[in-house]
Each structure stands twice: as C-alpha cells, then as structure tokens.
mmCIF file of C-alpha atoms in Angstrom:
data_model
loop_
_atom_site.group_PDB
_atom_site.id
_atom_site.type_symbol
_atom_site.label_atom_id
_atom_site.label_comp_id
_atom_site.label_asym_id
_atom_site.label_seq_id
_atom_site.Cartn_x
_atom_site.Cartn_y
_atom_site.Cartn_z
ATOM 1 C CA GLY A 1 25.903 141.366 -208.210
ATOM 2 C CA SER A 2 22.873 143.174 -206.728
ATOM 3 C CA GLN A 3 24.542 143.348 -203.296
ATOM 4 C CA ARG A 4 27.699 145.051 -204.549
ATOM 5 C CA PRO A 5 26.425 148.684 -204.448
ATOM 6 C CA ARG A 6 25.171 148.180 -200.875
ATOM 7 C CA LEU A 7 28.476 146.652 -199.749
ATOM 8 C CA LEU A 8 30.422 149.531 -201.313
ATOM 9 C CA ALA A 9 28.162 152.073 -199.631
ATOM 10 C CA LEU A 10 28.501 150.420 -196.228
ATOM 11 C CA HIS A 11 32.278 150.271 -196.638
ATOM 12 C CA CYS A 12 32.350 153.989 -197.478
ATOM 13 C CA LEU A 13 30.219 154.875 -194.453
ATOM 14 C CA ALA A 14 32.508 152.887 -192.161
ATOM 15 C CA GLN A 15 35.602 154.626 -193.540
ATOM 16 C CA ARG A 16 34.021 158.053 -193.089
ATOM 17 C CA ARG A 17 33.066 157.344 -189.482
ATOM 18 C CA ARG A 18 36.564 156.083 -188.705
ATOM 19 C CA CYS A 19 38.154 159.239 -190.156
ATOM 20 C CA LEU A 20 35.821 161.527 -188.201
ATOM 21 C CA ALA A 21 36.026 159.589 -184.930
ATOM 22 C CA ALA A 22 39.729 158.778 -184.602
ATOM 23 C CA PRO A 23 42.127 161.770 -184.418
ATOM 24 C CA SER A 24 44.971 159.510 -185.504
ATOM 25 C CA LEU A 25 43.156 158.941 -188.802
ATOM 26 C CA ARG A 26 42.708 162.620 -189.566
ATOM 27 C CA ASN A 27 46.150 162.945 -191.107
ATOM 28 C CA ALA A 28 46.306 163.438 -194.852
ATOM 29 C CA SER A 29 47.807 160.079 -195.760
ATOM 30 C CA SER A 30 45.189 158.021 -193.892
ATOM 31 C CA CYS A 31 42.278 160.046 -195.226
ATOM 32 C CA ALA A 32 43.715 160.007 -198.736
ATOM 33 C CA ALA A 33 43.904 156.213 -198.571
ATOM 34 C CA ALA A 34 40.303 156.074 -197.367
ATOM 35 C CA ARG A 35 39.162 158.301 -200.233
ATOM 36 C CA ARG A 36 40.845 156.044 -202.759
ATOM 37 C CA ARG A 37 38.807 153.125 -201.433
ATOM 38 C CA ARG A 38 35.480 154.958 -201.703
ATOM 39 C CA PRO A 39 33.252 154.252 -204.704
ATOM 40 C CA SER A 40 33.447 157.101 -207.208
ATOM 41 C CA ALA A 41 29.663 157.375 -207.346
ATOM 42 C CA LEU A 42 29.717 159.157 -203.988
ATOM 43 C CA TYR A 43 31.570 162.053 -205.589
ATOM 44 C CA GLY A 44 28.850 162.594 -208.140
ATOM 45 C CA SER A 45 29.917 159.940 -210.629
ATOM 46 C CA ARG A 46 28.800 160.491 -214.184
ATOM 47 C CA ASP A 47 27.542 156.905 -214.082
ATOM 48 C CA SER A 48 23.955 157.825 -213.247
ATOM 49 C CA ASN A 49 22.878 154.220 -212.635
ATOM 50 C CA SER A 50 25.539 153.723 -209.952
ATOM 51 C CA THR A 51 24.684 157.051 -208.360
ATOM 52 C CA ARG A 52 20.971 156.271 -208.215
ATOM 53 C CA SER A 53 21.518 152.805 -206.782
ATOM 54 C CA LEU A 54 23.630 154.197 -203.928
ATOM 55 C CA ARG A 55 21.275 157.055 -203.250
ATOM 56 C CA SER A 56 18.354 154.631 -203.126
ATOM 57 C CA LEU A 57 20.110 152.968 -200.193
ATOM 58 C CA GLY A 58 20.339 156.253 -198.338
ATOM 59 C CA PHE A 59 24.025 156.954 -199.014
ATOM 60 C CA GLY A 60 25.912 159.448 -201.123
ATOM 61 C CA PRO A 61 25.492 163.198 -201.596
ATOM 62 C CA THR A 62 21.994 164.598 -201.357
ATOM 63 C CA ARG A 63 20.951 168.063 -202.414
ATOM 64 C CA PRO A 64 23.249 170.279 -200.319
ATOM 65 C CA ARG A 65 22.262 173.159 -198.108
ATOM 66 C CA HIS A 66 24.195 176.350 -198.742
ATOM 67 C CA ARG A 67 25.406 178.793 -196.164
ATOM 68 C CA ARG A 68 26.302 182.435 -196.438
ATOM 69 C CA GLY A 69 29.905 183.484 -196.834
ATOM 70 C CA VAL A 70 31.847 186.727 -197.205
ATOM 71 C CA ASN A 71 29.908 189.691 -198.676
ATOM 72 C CA GLY A 72 26.666 187.739 -198.327
ATOM 73 C CA GLY A 73 27.629 185.351 -201.128
ATOM 74 C CA LEU A 74 26.956 181.651 -200.997
ATOM 75 C CA ARG A 75 29.887 179.800 -199.538
ATOM 76 C CA GLY A 76 30.249 176.138 -200.369
ATOM 77 C CA LEU A 77 28.248 173.251 -198.984
ATOM 78 C CA SER A 78 26.823 172.096 -195.747
ATOM 79 C CA SER A 79 25.414 168.593 -195.798
ATOM 80 C CA GLY A 80 24.445 168.504 -192.139
ATOM 81 C CA PRO A 81 24.977 170.102 -188.736
ATOM 82 C CA ASP A 82 28.654 169.108 -188.834
ATOM 83 C CA ASP A 83 30.239 171.348 -191.456
ATOM 84 C CA ASP A 84 33.075 168.838 -191.892
ATOM 85 C CA MET A 85 30.681 166.990 -194.190
ATOM 86 C CA ALA A 86 31.163 169.783 -196.750
ATOM 87 C CA LEU A 87 34.767 168.700 -197.048
ATOM 88 C CA ASP A 88 33.690 165.356 -198.496
ATOM 89 C CA TYR A 89 33.207 167.022 -201.880
ATOM 90 C CA PRO A 90 36.022 167.487 -204.420
ATOM 91 C CA GLY A 91 36.636 170.882 -205.979
ATOM 92 C CA ASN A 92 34.566 170.247 -209.099
ATOM 93 C CA ARG A 93 31.454 169.351 -207.065
ATOM 94 C CA ASP A 94 31.136 172.027 -204.358
ATOM 95 C CA ARG A 95 28.391 174.595 -204.776
ATOM 96 C CA PRO A 96 28.134 177.335 -205.851
ATOM 97 C CA GLY A 97 31.711 176.552 -206.889
ATOM 98 C CA CYS A 98 32.957 180.104 -207.403
ATOM 99 C CA ALA A 99 34.606 183.007 -205.600
ATOM 100 C CA ARG A 100 34.300 186.718 -206.266
ATOM 101 C CA LEU A 101 37.382 188.867 -206.870
ATOM 102 C CA PRO A 102 36.079 192.382 -206.104
ATOM 103 C CA ARG A 103 39.458 194.092 -205.805
ATOM 104 C CA PHE A 104 40.295 192.925 -209.311
ATOM 105 C CA HIS A 105 36.854 193.911 -210.649
ATOM 106 C CA ALA A 106 33.395 194.071 -209.080
ATOM 107 C CA ALA A 107 31.976 191.808 -211.801
ATOM 108 C CA LEU A 108 34.724 189.166 -211.832
ATOM 109 C CA TRP A 109 34.297 185.608 -210.494
ATOM 110 C CA VAL A 110 36.533 182.547 -210.649
ATOM 111 C CA GLY A 111 35.100 179.054 -210.330
ATOM 112 C CA ASN A 112 34.761 175.402 -211.234
ATOM 113 C CA GLU A 113 33.059 173.612 -214.110
ATOM 114 C CA MET A 114 29.603 173.693 -212.467
ATOM 115 C CA ALA A 115 29.578 177.318 -211.287
ATOM 116 C CA ALA A 116 27.969 178.679 -214.472
ATOM 117 C CA SER A 117 25.162 176.104 -214.348
ATOM 118 C CA HIS A 118 24.556 176.664 -210.634
ATOM 119 C CA ARG A 119 24.014 180.377 -211.075
ATOM 120 C CA SER A 120 21.978 179.863 -214.251
ATOM 121 C CA ARG A 121 19.616 177.463 -212.467
ATOM 122 C CA ALA A 122 19.303 179.999 -209.644
ATOM 123 C CA GLY A 123 17.932 182.511 -212.172
ATOM 124 C CA ASN A 124 20.903 184.889 -212.113
ATOM 125 C CA PRO A 125 23.206 183.697 -214.913
ATOM 126 C CA PHE A 126 26.662 185.004 -215.696
ATOM 127 C CA ASP A 127 26.576 187.134 -218.843
ATOM 128 C CA VAL A 128 30.188 186.170 -219.633
ATOM 129 C CA VAL A 129 31.486 182.618 -219.181
ATOM 130 C CA LEU A 130 35.119 182.174 -220.132
ATOM 131 C CA SER A 131 35.840 178.436 -220.178
ATOM 132 C CA THR A 132 39.082 176.455 -220.177
ATOM 133 C CA VAL A 133 37.074 173.206 -219.956
ATOM 134 C CA PRO A 134 33.451 172.549 -220.996
ATOM 135 C CA PRO A 135 31.029 173.654 -218.267
ATOM 136 C CA ARG A 136 28.831 170.959 -216.694
ATOM 137 C CA ASP A 137 25.303 170.879 -215.354
ATOM 138 C CA VAL A 138 25.102 171.148 -211.579
ATOM 139 C CA GLU A 139 22.534 168.336 -211.290
ATOM 140 C CA THR A 140 23.359 165.875 -214.088
ATOM 141 C CA PHE A 141 27.088 166.661 -214.524
ATOM 142 C CA ALA A 142 26.546 166.537 -218.292
ATOM 143 C CA PRO A 143 28.215 169.168 -220.535
ATOM 144 C CA VAL A 144 26.089 172.279 -221.074
ATOM 145 C CA SER A 145 26.316 175.106 -223.600
ATOM 146 C CA LEU A 146 26.933 178.136 -221.397
ATOM 147 C CA THR A 147 30.350 179.241 -222.689
ATOM 148 C CA THR A 148 30.725 182.656 -224.301
ATOM 149 C CA HIS A 149 34.540 182.533 -224.699
ATOM 150 C CA GLU A 150 36.474 179.271 -225.016
ATOM 151 C CA PHE A 151 40.201 178.793 -224.355
ATOM 152 C CA LEU A 152 40.773 175.087 -223.813
ATOM 153 C CA PHE A 153 44.127 173.917 -222.439
ATOM 154 C CA ASP A 154 45.471 171.382 -219.964
ATOM 155 C CA ASP A 155 46.576 171.756 -216.371
ATOM 156 C CA ARG A 156 49.338 169.221 -215.655
ATOM 157 C CA CYS A 157 49.939 170.540 -212.132
ATOM 158 C CA GLY A 158 53.441 171.814 -212.831
ATOM 159 C CA ARG A 159 54.558 168.893 -215.002
ATOM 160 C CA GLU A 160 54.099 170.764 -218.281
ATOM 161 C CA THR A 161 56.628 170.161 -221.032
ATOM 162 C CA PRO A 162 58.198 173.231 -222.678
ATOM 163 C CA ALA A 163 55.693 172.881 -225.509
ATOM 164 C CA ALA A 164 52.759 172.630 -223.091
ATOM 165 C CA ARG A 165 54.085 175.650 -221.211
ATOM 166 C CA GLY A 166 54.050 177.651 -224.426
ATOM 167 C CA VAL A 167 50.481 176.597 -225.170
ATOM 168 C CA ALA A 168 49.374 177.486 -221.634
ATOM 169 C CA GLN A 169 51.045 180.894 -221.781
ATOM 170 C CA GLY A 170 49.405 181.709 -225.103
ATOM 171 C CA LYS A 171 45.975 180.670 -223.834
ATOM 172 C CA ILE A 172 46.346 182.588 -220.560
ATOM 173 C CA LEU A 173 47.302 185.792 -222.364
ATOM 174 C CA ALA A 174 44.587 185.431 -225.005
ATOM 175 C CA ALA A 175 41.965 184.699 -222.343
ATOM 176 C CA ALA A 176 43.071 187.720 -220.286
ATOM 177 C CA GLN A 177 42.676 189.910 -223.356
ATOM 178 C CA ALA A 178 39.176 188.529 -224.030
ATOM 179 C CA LEU A 179 38.252 189.035 -220.396
ATOM 180 C CA ASP A 180 39.385 192.658 -220.533
ATOM 181 C CA ALA A 181 37.261 193.276 -223.619
ATOM 182 C CA ALA A 182 34.213 191.689 -221.958
ATOM 183 C CA LEU A 183 34.584 193.708 -218.768
ATOM 184 C CA ALA A 184 35.205 196.900 -220.733
ATOM 185 C CA ALA A 185 31.996 196.216 -222.668
ATOM 186 C CA GLY A 186 30.050 196.363 -219.403
ATOM 187 C CA SER A 187 29.701 192.787 -218.194
ATOM 188 C CA SER A 188 27.831 192.662 -214.896
ATOM 189 C CA ALA A 189 28.939 189.138 -213.947
ATOM 190 C CA ALA A 190 31.880 187.459 -215.644
ATOM 191 C CA LEU A 191 32.981 183.943 -214.704
ATOM 192 C CA VAL A 192 36.358 182.452 -215.551
ATOM 193 C CA HIS A 193 36.294 178.727 -214.875
ATOM 194 C CA CYS A 194 38.247 175.523 -215.292
ATOM 195 C CA SER A 195 37.556 172.098 -213.796
ATOM 196 C CA TRP A 196 38.170 172.832 -210.105
ATOM 197 C CA GLY A 197 38.805 176.578 -210.416
ATOM 198 C CA GLN A 198 42.301 176.273 -208.938
ATOM 199 C CA ASN A 199 44.979 176.817 -211.581
ATOM 200 C CA ARG A 200 43.867 177.728 -215.105
ATOM 201 C CA SER A 201 41.017 180.056 -214.187
ATOM 202 C CA CYS A 202 42.923 181.710 -211.335
ATOM 203 C CA ALA A 203 45.941 182.181 -213.610
ATOM 204 C CA ILE A 204 43.802 183.978 -216.200
ATOM 205 C CA CYS A 205 42.294 186.304 -213.585
ATOM 206 C CA VAL A 206 45.706 187.087 -212.110
ATOM 207 C CA ALA A 207 47.182 187.672 -215.575
ATOM 208 C CA TRP A 208 44.347 190.099 -216.328
ATOM 209 C CA ALA A 209 44.986 192.000 -213.079
ATOM 210 C CA VAL A 210 48.717 192.220 -213.815
ATOM 211 C CA LEU A 211 48.376 193.231 -217.466
ATOM 212 C CA TYR A 212 45.327 195.499 -217.305
ATOM 213 C CA ARG A 213 45.154 196.733 -213.713
ATOM 214 C CA GLU A 214 48.869 197.100 -212.953
ATOM 215 C CA TRP A 215 48.930 194.669 -210.052
ATOM 216 C CA ALA A 216 52.278 193.226 -208.996
ATOM 217 C CA PRO A 217 52.200 189.478 -209.814
ATOM 218 C CA ASP A 218 52.883 188.273 -206.271
ATOM 219 C CA ASP A 219 50.274 190.638 -204.814
ATOM 220 C CA ALA A 220 47.688 189.461 -207.326
ATOM 221 C CA ILE A 221 48.538 185.799 -206.679
ATOM 222 C CA ARG A 222 48.248 186.310 -202.925
ATOM 223 C CA TYR A 223 44.893 188.082 -203.234
ATOM 224 C CA ALA A 224 43.426 185.424 -205.551
ATOM 225 C CA LYS A 225 44.431 182.702 -203.082
ATOM 226 C CA GLU A 226 42.897 184.602 -200.159
ATOM 227 C CA ARG A 227 39.570 185.128 -201.915
ATOM 228 C CA TYR A 228 39.514 181.536 -203.119
ATOM 229 C CA ARG A 229 39.999 180.103 -199.642
ATOM 230 C CA ALA A 230 37.452 182.526 -198.180
ATOM 231 C CA GLU A 231 34.658 181.545 -200.581
ATOM 232 C CA ARG A 232 35.305 177.916 -201.597
ATOM 233 C CA ARG A 233 34.692 174.890 -199.393
ATOM 234 C CA TYR A 234 35.855 171.419 -200.410
ATOM 235 C CA GLN A 235 38.542 168.796 -199.854
ATOM 236 C CA HIS A 236 42.104 170.129 -199.746
ATOM 237 C CA PRO A 237 41.847 173.413 -201.725
ATOM 238 C CA ARG A 238 45.132 174.261 -203.441
ATOM 239 C CA PRO A 239 44.630 177.463 -205.460
ATOM 240 C CA LEU A 240 47.429 178.318 -207.874
ATOM 241 C CA HIS A 241 49.719 175.424 -206.981
ATOM 242 C CA ASN A 242 50.923 174.919 -210.564
ATOM 243 C CA GLU A 243 54.493 176.243 -210.476
ATOM 244 C CA VAL A 244 54.655 176.516 -214.270
ATOM 245 C CA PHE A 245 51.622 178.796 -214.318
ATOM 246 C CA LEU A 246 53.101 180.827 -211.457
ATOM 247 C CA SER A 247 56.327 181.326 -213.404
ATOM 248 C CA ILE A 248 54.272 182.533 -216.390
ATOM 249 C CA LEU A 249 52.429 185.031 -214.188
ATOM 250 C CA ARG A 250 55.617 186.345 -212.599
ATOM 251 C CA SER A 251 57.156 186.812 -216.040
ATOM 252 C CA LEU A 252 54.402 189.351 -216.794
ATOM 253 C CA ALA A 253 55.867 191.890 -214.364
ATOM 254 C CA PRO A 254 57.319 194.927 -216.206
ATOM 255 C CA SER A 255 60.776 194.304 -214.719
ATOM 256 C CA ALA A 256 60.701 190.704 -216.007
ATOM 257 C CA THR A 257 60.089 191.694 -219.636
#
C-alpha cells in the first residue's frame, strides 16, 4: 500500500539509469518498453495525489530550467547538466511548448496544450489562441479558459475514416480562415495549438500559408517541420506525421484543385 509509490519510483529510476548507461539499450524498442513500465505520474499525471507522493520521495519532474534557442526564444527543457534529461518529457509537457514560424508570419506560433498557459504565466500572453483541444495549465494540467477561437477535432495519426477526414479538412480550412482574419486584424502573438503541437496545429498553420501566403504545400510542410524541430525539445518529435492531414494540405495546391 504505502510502499507502492516508492517501489514504482525506484523502478523508474533504475530503468532510466540503464537506458542512459548501456548503449545497447538506447534503441527505440528498448527505451519504448522502459517507458511503458514507468508510472504515469512521472509524466505529469493529472492524478495530483500520485504526483505529490512521488515528488515527496525526490523523484519525478521538478520545475524545469529553460535554455535559449533560435532567435533568443526559449527552447524546451533542461532538467540538469545532462540535456538528455529534457527528452524524458512527452510533447504535451515540454516548456514553453511552442515554436515560432517567422517566415509564415512574424506573429505566428505553433504549440502544445500548455503553451498558452506558459506564456500567460510569464506575463506575456498570446492575444490569439486558436485551439483544437482545450488548453491546460502549465502547473496543474487542469483545463484553462485561454481560447479565443475553438476548432475541436481528432488526430487519429493517419487512421482517419473518410468521414473523419472530411471533418478534419473542414476544421483545418475554417481554422486557417479564422487565423487569417486574426492576423489581418493586427495580432501581435497568435498561437495555434493542439495536444502535442505536431499534427492538427501544424496542419492549420501550413494550410494558412498555402491558402493566404501562396506557399507551395511541400515547401510549407518542410519549413514547419524544420522550425518545430529547432524549437521543441521532447521525446521522439514527429511533426506532421499524419498522412491524411498531409494529403489534405497537398490538395490545397492550385494545380490539385
């Protein structure tokens, strides 16, 4: 009973040390298996009691230290002198959790579900928050009311049915139109976010660039991926890996219509 949180924490610490120490365990399959055996509280579980009990033992994520990235912006996490520790966080828990897309628009950012809260707590909030999932607080992980434009839809990682594809396409186009109106109205900092910031939010930003800035779809996709990888720092980033969303974006090219 009372010993279970401590045993789970010790097991997690042992698995982490084995992955970092043994090169043979650094492959994706071994580390993926180790992650599956870790208690979810270490990823910022929404079960606050479990999280507190593990933290009281000296394990689990503490308040992270940020480091500077491209253009002087904050780039991901650093939990200690070994920056590999930053990679222990999933894509909906890294901070600040967003990447700037200056070649699309100087005021445009793409990010995860906590990016809006992180910047708001820092005293420099986004004036436009376009959400495909409810934003969450960076400290408590509870839903927060920061959304200015809401376009909720699912990301099934390329396994969308024809009906789901139609819903996604409609939401992406409607969100791109709303984003264009917000930027045209003079937004100084506009965030498009989903859960991890990989597929839905990136797709909306790319669609906006294609439809309203005359970017070629593949060029816009490539640029969004480059900026994402330059600014974000977490486990296994996979920006725009949803093939259904990619097919929607490529269909927006003038020659495809």
